[in-house]
Short mmCIF file of C-alpha atoms and ligand atoms in Angstrom, two decimals:
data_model
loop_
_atom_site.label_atom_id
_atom_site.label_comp_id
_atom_site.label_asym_id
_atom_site.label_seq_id
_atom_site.Cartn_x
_atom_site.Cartn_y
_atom_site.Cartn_z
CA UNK R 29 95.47 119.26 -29.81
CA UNK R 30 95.76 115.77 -28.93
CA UNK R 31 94.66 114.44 -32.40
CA UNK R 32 97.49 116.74 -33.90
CA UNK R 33 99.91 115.82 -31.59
CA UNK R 34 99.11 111.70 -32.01
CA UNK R 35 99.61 112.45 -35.84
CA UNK R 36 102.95 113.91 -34.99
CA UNK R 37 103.66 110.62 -33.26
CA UNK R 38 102.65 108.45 -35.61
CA UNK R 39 105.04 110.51 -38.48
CA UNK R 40 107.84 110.00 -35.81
CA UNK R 41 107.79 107.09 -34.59
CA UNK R 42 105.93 104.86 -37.07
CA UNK R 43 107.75 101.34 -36.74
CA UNK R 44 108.32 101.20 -32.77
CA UNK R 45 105.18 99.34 -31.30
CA UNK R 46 105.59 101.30 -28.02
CA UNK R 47 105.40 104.38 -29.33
CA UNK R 48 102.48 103.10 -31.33
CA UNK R 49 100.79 102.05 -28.14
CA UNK R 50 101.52 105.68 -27.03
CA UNK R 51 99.83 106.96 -30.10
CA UNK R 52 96.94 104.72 -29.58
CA UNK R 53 96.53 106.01 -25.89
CA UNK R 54 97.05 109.46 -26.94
CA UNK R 55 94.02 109.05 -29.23
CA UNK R 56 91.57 107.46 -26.99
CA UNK R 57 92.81 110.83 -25.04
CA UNK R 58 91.94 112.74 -27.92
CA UNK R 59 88.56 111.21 -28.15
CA UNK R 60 87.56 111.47 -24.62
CA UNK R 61 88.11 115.35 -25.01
CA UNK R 62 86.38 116.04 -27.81
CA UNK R 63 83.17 113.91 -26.74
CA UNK R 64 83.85 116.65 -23.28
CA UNK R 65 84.10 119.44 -25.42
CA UNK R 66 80.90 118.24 -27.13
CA UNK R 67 79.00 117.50 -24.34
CA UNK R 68 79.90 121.35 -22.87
CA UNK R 69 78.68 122.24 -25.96
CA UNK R 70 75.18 120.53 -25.94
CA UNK R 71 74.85 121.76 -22.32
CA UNK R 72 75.11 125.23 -23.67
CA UNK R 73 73.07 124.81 -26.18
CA UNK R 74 70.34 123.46 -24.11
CA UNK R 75 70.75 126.45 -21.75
CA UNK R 76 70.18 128.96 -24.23
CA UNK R 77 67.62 126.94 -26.30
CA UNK R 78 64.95 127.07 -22.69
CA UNK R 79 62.27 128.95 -23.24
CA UNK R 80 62.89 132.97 -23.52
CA UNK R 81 61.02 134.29 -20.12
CA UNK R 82 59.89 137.08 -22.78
CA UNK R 83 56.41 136.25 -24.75
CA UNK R 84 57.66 134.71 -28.40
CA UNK R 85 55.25 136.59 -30.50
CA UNK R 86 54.67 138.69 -32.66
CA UNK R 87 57.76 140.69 -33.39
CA UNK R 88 56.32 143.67 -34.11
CA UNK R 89 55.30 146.36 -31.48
CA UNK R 90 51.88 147.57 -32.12
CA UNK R 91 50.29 150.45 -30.23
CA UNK R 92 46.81 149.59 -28.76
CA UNK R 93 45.64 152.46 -30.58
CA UNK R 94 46.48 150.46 -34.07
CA UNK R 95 45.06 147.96 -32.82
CA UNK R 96 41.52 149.32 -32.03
CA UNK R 97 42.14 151.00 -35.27
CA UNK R 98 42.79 148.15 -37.27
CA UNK R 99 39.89 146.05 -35.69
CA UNK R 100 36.99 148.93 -36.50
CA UNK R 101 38.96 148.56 -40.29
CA UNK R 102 38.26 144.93 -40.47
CA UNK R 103 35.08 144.53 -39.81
CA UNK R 104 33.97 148.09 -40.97
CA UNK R 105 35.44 146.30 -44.96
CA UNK R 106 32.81 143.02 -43.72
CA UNK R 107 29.96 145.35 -44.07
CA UNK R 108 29.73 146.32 -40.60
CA UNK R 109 28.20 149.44 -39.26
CA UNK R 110 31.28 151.26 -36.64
CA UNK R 111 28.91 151.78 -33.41
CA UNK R 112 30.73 154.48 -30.83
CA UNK R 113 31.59 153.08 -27.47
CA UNK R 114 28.57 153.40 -24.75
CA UNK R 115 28.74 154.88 -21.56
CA UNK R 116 30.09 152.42 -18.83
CA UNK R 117 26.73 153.74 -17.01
CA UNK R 118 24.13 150.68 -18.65
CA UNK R 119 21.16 151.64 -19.94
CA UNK R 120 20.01 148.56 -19.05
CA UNK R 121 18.23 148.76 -15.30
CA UNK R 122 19.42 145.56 -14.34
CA UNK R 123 22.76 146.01 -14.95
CA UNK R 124 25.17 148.64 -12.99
CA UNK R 125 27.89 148.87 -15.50
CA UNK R 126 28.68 148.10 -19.46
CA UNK R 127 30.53 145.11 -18.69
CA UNK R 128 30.73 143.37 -22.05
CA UNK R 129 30.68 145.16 -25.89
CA UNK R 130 27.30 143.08 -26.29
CA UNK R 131 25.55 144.66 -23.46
CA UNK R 132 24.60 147.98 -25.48
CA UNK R 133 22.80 145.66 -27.98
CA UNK R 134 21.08 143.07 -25.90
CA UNK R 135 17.63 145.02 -26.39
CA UNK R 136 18.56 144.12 -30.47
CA UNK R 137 19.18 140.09 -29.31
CA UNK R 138 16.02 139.22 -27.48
CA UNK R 139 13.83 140.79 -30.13
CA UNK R 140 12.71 143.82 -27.86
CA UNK R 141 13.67 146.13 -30.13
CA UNK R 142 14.52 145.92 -34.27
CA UNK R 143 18.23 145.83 -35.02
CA UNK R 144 18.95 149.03 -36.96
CA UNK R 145 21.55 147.16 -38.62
CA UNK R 146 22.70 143.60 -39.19
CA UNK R 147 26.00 143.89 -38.60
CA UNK R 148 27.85 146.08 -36.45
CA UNK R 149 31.42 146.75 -34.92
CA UNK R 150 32.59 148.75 -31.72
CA UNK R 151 35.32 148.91 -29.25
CA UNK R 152 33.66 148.99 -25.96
CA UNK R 153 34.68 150.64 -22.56
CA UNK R 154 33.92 148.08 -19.79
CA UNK R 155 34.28 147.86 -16.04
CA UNK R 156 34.26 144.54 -14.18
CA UNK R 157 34.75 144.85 -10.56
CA UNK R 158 34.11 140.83 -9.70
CA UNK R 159 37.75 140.13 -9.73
CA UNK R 160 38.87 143.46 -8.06
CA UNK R 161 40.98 140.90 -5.50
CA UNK R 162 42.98 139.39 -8.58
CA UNK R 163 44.23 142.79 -9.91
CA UNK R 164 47.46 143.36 -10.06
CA UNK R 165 48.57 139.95 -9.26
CA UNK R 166 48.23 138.21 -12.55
CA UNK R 167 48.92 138.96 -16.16
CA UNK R 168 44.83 140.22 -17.28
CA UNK R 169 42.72 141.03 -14.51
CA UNK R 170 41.11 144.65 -15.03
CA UNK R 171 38.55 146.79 -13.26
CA UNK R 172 38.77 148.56 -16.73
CA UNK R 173 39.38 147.16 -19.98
CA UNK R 174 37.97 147.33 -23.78
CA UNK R 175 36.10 144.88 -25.38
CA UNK R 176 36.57 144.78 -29.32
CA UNK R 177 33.13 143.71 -30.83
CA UNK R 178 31.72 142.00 -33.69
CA UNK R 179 27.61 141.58 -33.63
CA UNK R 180 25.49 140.04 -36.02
CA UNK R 181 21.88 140.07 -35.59
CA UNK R 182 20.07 137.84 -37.29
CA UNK R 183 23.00 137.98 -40.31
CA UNK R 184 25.54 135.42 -40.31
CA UNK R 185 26.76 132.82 -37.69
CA UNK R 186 29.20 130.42 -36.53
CA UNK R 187 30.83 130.02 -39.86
CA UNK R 188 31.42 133.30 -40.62
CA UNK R 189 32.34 134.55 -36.61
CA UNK R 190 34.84 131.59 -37.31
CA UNK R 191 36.83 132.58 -40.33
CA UNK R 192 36.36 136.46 -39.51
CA UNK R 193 38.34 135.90 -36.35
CA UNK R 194 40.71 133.87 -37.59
CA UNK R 195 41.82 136.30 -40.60
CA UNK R 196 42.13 139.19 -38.35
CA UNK R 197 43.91 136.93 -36.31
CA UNK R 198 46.55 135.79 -38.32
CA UNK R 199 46.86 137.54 -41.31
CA UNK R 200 50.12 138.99 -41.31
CA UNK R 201 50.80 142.69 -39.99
CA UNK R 202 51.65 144.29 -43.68
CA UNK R 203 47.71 142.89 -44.59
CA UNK R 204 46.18 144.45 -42.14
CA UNK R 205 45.96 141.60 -39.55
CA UNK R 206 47.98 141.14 -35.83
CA UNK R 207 50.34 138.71 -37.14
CA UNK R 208 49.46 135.99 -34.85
CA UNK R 209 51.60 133.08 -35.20
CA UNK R 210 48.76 130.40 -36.04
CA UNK R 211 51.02 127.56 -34.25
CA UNK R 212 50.94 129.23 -30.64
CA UNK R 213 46.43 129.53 -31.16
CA UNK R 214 44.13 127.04 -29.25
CA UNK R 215 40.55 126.83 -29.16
CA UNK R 216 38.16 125.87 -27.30
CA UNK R 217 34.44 125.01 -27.75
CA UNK R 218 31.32 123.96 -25.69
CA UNK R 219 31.25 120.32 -25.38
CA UNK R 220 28.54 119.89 -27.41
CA UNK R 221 28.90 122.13 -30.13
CA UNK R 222 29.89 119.31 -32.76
CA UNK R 223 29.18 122.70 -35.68
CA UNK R 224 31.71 124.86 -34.34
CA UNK R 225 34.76 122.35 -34.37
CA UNK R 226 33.88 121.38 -37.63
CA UNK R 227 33.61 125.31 -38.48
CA UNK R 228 37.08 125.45 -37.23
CA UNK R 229 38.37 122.52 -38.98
CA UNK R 230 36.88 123.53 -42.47
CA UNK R 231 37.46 127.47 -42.50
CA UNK R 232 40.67 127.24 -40.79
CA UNK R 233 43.97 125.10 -40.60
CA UNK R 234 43.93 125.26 -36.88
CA UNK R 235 44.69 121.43 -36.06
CA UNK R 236 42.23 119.42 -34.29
CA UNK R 237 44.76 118.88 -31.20
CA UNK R 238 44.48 121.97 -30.60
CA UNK R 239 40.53 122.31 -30.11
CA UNK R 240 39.16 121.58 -26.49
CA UNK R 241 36.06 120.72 -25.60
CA UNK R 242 34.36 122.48 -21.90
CA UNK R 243 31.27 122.39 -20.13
CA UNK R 244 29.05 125.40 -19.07
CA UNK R 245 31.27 127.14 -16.51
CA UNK R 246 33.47 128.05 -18.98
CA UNK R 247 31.78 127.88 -22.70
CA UNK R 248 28.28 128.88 -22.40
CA UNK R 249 28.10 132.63 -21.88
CA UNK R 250 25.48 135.30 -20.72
CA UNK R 251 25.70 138.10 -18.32
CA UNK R 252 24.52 136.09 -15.76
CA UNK R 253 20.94 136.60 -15.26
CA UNK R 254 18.13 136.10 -17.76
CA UNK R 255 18.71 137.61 -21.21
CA UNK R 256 20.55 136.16 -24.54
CA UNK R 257 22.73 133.11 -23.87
CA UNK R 258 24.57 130.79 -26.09
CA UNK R 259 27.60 128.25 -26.34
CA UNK R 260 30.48 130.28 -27.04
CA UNK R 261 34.16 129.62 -28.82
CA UNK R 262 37.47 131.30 -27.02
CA UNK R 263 40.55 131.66 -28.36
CA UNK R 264 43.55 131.46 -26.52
CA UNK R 265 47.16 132.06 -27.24
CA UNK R 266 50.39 129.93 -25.83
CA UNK R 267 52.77 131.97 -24.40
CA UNK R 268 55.33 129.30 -24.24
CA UNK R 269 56.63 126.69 -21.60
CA UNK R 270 58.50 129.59 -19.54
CA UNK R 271 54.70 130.33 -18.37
CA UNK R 272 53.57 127.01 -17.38
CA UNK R 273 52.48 123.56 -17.99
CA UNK R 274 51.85 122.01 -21.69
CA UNK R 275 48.28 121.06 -22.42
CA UNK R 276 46.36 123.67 -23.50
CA UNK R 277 43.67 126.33 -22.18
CA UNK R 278 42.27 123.54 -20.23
CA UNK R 279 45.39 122.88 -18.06
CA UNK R 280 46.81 126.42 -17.53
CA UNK R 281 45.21 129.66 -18.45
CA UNK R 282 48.02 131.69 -16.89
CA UNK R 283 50.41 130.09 -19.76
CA UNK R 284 47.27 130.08 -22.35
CA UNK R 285 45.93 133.72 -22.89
CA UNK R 286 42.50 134.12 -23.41
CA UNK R 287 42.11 136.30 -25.88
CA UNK R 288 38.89 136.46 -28.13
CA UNK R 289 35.63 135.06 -27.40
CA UNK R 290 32.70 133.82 -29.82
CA UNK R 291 29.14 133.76 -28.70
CA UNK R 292 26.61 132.23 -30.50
CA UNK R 293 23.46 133.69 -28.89
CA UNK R 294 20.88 131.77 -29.63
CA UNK R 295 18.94 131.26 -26.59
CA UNK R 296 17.36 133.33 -23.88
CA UNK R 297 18.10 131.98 -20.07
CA UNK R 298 15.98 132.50 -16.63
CA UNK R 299 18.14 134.38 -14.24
CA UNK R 300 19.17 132.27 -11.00
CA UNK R 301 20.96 129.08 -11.05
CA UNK R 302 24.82 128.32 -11.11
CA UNK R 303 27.71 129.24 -13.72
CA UNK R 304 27.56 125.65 -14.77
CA UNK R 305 23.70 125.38 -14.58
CA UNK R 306 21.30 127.73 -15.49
CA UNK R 307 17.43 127.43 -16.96
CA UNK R 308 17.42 127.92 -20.81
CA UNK R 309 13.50 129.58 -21.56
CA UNK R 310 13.98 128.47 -25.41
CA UNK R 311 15.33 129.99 -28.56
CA UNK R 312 15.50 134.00 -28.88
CA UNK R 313 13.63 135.29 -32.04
CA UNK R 314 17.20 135.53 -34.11
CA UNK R 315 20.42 133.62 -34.18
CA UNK R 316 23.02 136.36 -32.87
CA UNK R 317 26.92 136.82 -33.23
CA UNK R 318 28.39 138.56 -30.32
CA UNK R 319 32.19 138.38 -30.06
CA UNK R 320 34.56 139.99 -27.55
CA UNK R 321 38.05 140.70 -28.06
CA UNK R 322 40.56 141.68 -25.06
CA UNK R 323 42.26 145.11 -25.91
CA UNK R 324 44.48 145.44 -23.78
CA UNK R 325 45.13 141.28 -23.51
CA UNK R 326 46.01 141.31 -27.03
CA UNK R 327 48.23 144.64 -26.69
CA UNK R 328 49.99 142.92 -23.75
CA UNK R 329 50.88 140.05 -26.24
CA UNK R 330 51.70 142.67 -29.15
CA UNK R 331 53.74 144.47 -27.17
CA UNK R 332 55.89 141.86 -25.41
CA UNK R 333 55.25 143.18 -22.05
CA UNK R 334 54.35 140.86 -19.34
CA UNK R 335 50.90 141.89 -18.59
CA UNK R 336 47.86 144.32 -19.33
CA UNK R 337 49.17 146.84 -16.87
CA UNK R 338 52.41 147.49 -18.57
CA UNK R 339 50.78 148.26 -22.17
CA UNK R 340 51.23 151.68 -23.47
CA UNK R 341 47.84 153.09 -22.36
CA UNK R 342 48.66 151.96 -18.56
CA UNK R 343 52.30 152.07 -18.00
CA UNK R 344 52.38 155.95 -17.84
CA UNK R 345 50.23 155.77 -14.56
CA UNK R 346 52.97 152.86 -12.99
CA UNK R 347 55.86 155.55 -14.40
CA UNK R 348 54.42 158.01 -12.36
CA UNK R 349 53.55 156.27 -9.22
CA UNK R 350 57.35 155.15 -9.20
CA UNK R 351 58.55 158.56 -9.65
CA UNK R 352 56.06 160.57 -6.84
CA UNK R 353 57.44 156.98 -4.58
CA UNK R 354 61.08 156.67 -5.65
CA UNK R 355 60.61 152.96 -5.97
CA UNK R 356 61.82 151.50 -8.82
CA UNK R 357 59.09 149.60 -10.66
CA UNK R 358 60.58 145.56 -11.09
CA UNK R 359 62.47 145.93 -7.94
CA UNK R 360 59.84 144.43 -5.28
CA UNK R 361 57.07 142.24 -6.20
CA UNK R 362 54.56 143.51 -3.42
CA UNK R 363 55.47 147.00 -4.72
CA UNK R 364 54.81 146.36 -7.97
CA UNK R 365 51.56 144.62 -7.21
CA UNK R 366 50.68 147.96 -5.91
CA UNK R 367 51.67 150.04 -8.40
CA UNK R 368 49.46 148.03 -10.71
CA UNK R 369 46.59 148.29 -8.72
CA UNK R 370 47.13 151.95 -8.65
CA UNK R 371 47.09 152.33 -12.44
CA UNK R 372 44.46 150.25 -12.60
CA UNK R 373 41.90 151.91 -10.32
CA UNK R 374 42.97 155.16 -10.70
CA UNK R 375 42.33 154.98 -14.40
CA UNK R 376 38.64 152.81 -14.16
CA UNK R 377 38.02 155.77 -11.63
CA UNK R 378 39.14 158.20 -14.28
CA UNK R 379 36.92 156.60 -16.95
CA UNK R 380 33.61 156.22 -14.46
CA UNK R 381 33.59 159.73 -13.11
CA UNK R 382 34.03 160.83 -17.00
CA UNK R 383 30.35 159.11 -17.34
CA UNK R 384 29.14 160.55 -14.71
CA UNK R 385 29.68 158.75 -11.94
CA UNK R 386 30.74 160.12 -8.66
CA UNK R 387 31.58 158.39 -5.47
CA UNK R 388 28.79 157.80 -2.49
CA UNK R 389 27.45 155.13 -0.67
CA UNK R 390 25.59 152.72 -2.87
CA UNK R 391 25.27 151.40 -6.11
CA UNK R 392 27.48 152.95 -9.03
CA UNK R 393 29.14 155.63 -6.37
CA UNK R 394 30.25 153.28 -4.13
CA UNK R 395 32.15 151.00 -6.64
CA UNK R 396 34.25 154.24 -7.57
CA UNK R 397 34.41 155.03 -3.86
CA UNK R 398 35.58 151.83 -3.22
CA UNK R 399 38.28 152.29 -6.27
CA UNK R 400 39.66 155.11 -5.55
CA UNK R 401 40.17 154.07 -1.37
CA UNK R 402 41.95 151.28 -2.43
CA UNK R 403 44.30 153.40 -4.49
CA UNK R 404 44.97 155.78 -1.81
CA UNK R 405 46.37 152.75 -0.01
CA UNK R 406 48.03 151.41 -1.86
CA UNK R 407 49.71 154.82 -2.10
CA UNK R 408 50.41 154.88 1.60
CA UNK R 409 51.66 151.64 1.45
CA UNK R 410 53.87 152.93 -0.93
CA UNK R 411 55.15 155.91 1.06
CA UNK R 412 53.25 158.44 -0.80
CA UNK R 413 50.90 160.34 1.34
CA UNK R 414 50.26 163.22 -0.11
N1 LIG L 89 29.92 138.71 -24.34
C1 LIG L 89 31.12 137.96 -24.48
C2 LIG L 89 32.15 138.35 -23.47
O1 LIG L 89 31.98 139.33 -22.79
C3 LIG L 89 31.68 138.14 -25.86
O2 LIG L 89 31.62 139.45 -26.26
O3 LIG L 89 33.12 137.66 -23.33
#
């Protein structure tokens, strides 16, 4: 407006220096709002340009169903042999629960028993109760969860694990794939493991900023007593700035997702010791694959829902605690921290006493025991006591 009505002047009253110095001063006006215009503008823009508080990726909804689905698919094409889930009640004596895909086939890794095949596949029911405190507070702890698998024993290794994962990964949803965006992947590797980065780097166009080297604690896996061990690969994904600080798995694994890890078991360890120091024995007869993917981690991030208790296999259990409550789910944190510890245990519950499991005083029992009196009180706590 001022620019238009300066020209208006200047058409008027071109040959009177005072009403050119008013034309001047009406431009500098006109300048001054336009640069405030502007600047209202940029601060709107930067507004909506922060980071959505919603994950970025992928677009597409996928159920976790599909994405079992397309996993057994994947590998099933690579030659491998589908293996059914085991029970969540070990076979192995010295372990309570199935509490990784690999467990099933550790008799296969330490040589005690031939491999009936050299590849296989499975999506494995698992129950973890170590970080039963941590449950419903963050994004992916479960007392129940399902651990896609990919095992080679004896067959291929690192190279292979490598560019397996990261076609599955990232090929896009209309081939088969999860669509990740490659940009938002990180990986890390054990610090030593000098083969796997350059695995990475050759079979993949992840860039090497976005690699990270870790010590034991975090890259060397095992079940924790003596049995197949090896230096292992993760693969995280970057939900954005909105979830915390730049800088990779290493800085913030709230804001970096674990979501797919790559063991190279190659070595058997001596039970005892430390996460970050424990007794290798020596090599194991066979170099082994054993890779776990995150179900319901990578379903969370499919699905754009803020954590593994709101997928589609869990959010019917929160739906129904809110309606038998009348709380609204969203409404109050510590609520909602209940709910999800509701749907959590109730369903691990579900899923032990379908293997036979039923509640006592020790051992097996009492975990479920233990489960299912934490969800009645968190019931209580929600008003429900009936
Ligand atoms: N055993 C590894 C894990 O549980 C990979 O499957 O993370």
């Amino acid at each position: 407006a001022g620019i238009g009505l300066g020209a208006f002047a200047v058409v008027q009253l071109r040959d009177n220096p005072k009403a050119q110095q008013a034309v001047d001063e009406i431009y500098e006006a006109a300048k001054d709002f336009g640069a405030a215009v502007a600047d209202g503008y940029r601060e709107r823009e930067e507004e909506l340009n922060k980071p959505a508080k919603r994950p970025t990726t992928p677009k597409k909804w996928m159920k976790t169903a599909e994405i079992k689905r397309r996993w057994l698919e994947f590998f099933e094409k690579k030659n491998h042999t589908v293996v059914p889930s085991a029970s969540l009640v070990s076979q192995d004596p010295t372990l309570m629960f199935t509490v990784a895909g690999m467990v099933p086939f550790i008799p296969y890794m330490t040589g005690l028993l031939p491999a009936p095949y050299e590849r296989a596949t499975s999506v494995q029911k698992c129950v973890r109760t170590l970080d039963i405190e941590e449950v419903g507070k963050t994004t992916r702890h479960g007392t129940f969860f399902q651990m896609n698998g990919n095992f080679s024993f004896g067959d291929y290794f690192k190279k292979e694990a490598i560019s397996f994962a990261w076609e599955l990964l990232t090929n896009s949803v209309e081939d088969g794939g999860y669509g990740f965006d490659k940009d938002k992947l990180w990986v890390t590797v054990y610090k030593d493991d000098e083969e796997s980065i350059q695995y990475w780097l050759e079979q993949t166009d992840i860039p090497k900023e976005r690699i990270q080297k870790r010590g034991m604690a975090d890259n060397y896996w095992s079940t924790g007593q003596r049995g197949p061990a090896g230096p292992c690969s993760e693969i995280y994904f970057d939900r954005g700035p909105a979830y915390g600080i730049e800088g990779g798995p290493e800085a913030d694994e709230d804001r970096y997702i674990e979501i797919w890890n790559l063991v190279f078991m190659q070595y058997e360890r001596a039970d005892g010791g430390t996460k970050d120091h424990f007794e290798i024995l020596g090599e194991l007869p066979k170099k082994n694959i054993d890779t776990g993917m995150g179900l319901e981690r990578v379903a969370f991030l499919l699905q754009g829902v803020e954590n593994i208790y709101e997928i589609d296999q869990v959010k019917p259990l929160i739906d129904l605690v809110s309606q038998l409550s009348n709380k609204e789910y969203g409404a109050n944190e510590q609520d909602d921290v209940r709910m999800r510890v509701i749907a959590d245990h109730i369903r691990s519950s579900l899923m032990l006493m379908s293997d036979g499991v039923t509640p006592s005083n020790e051992g097996r029992g009492y975990v479920l025991r233990r489960l299912l009196r934490r969800s009645v009180r968190a019931l209580r706590l929600l008003g429900i006591d009936k």
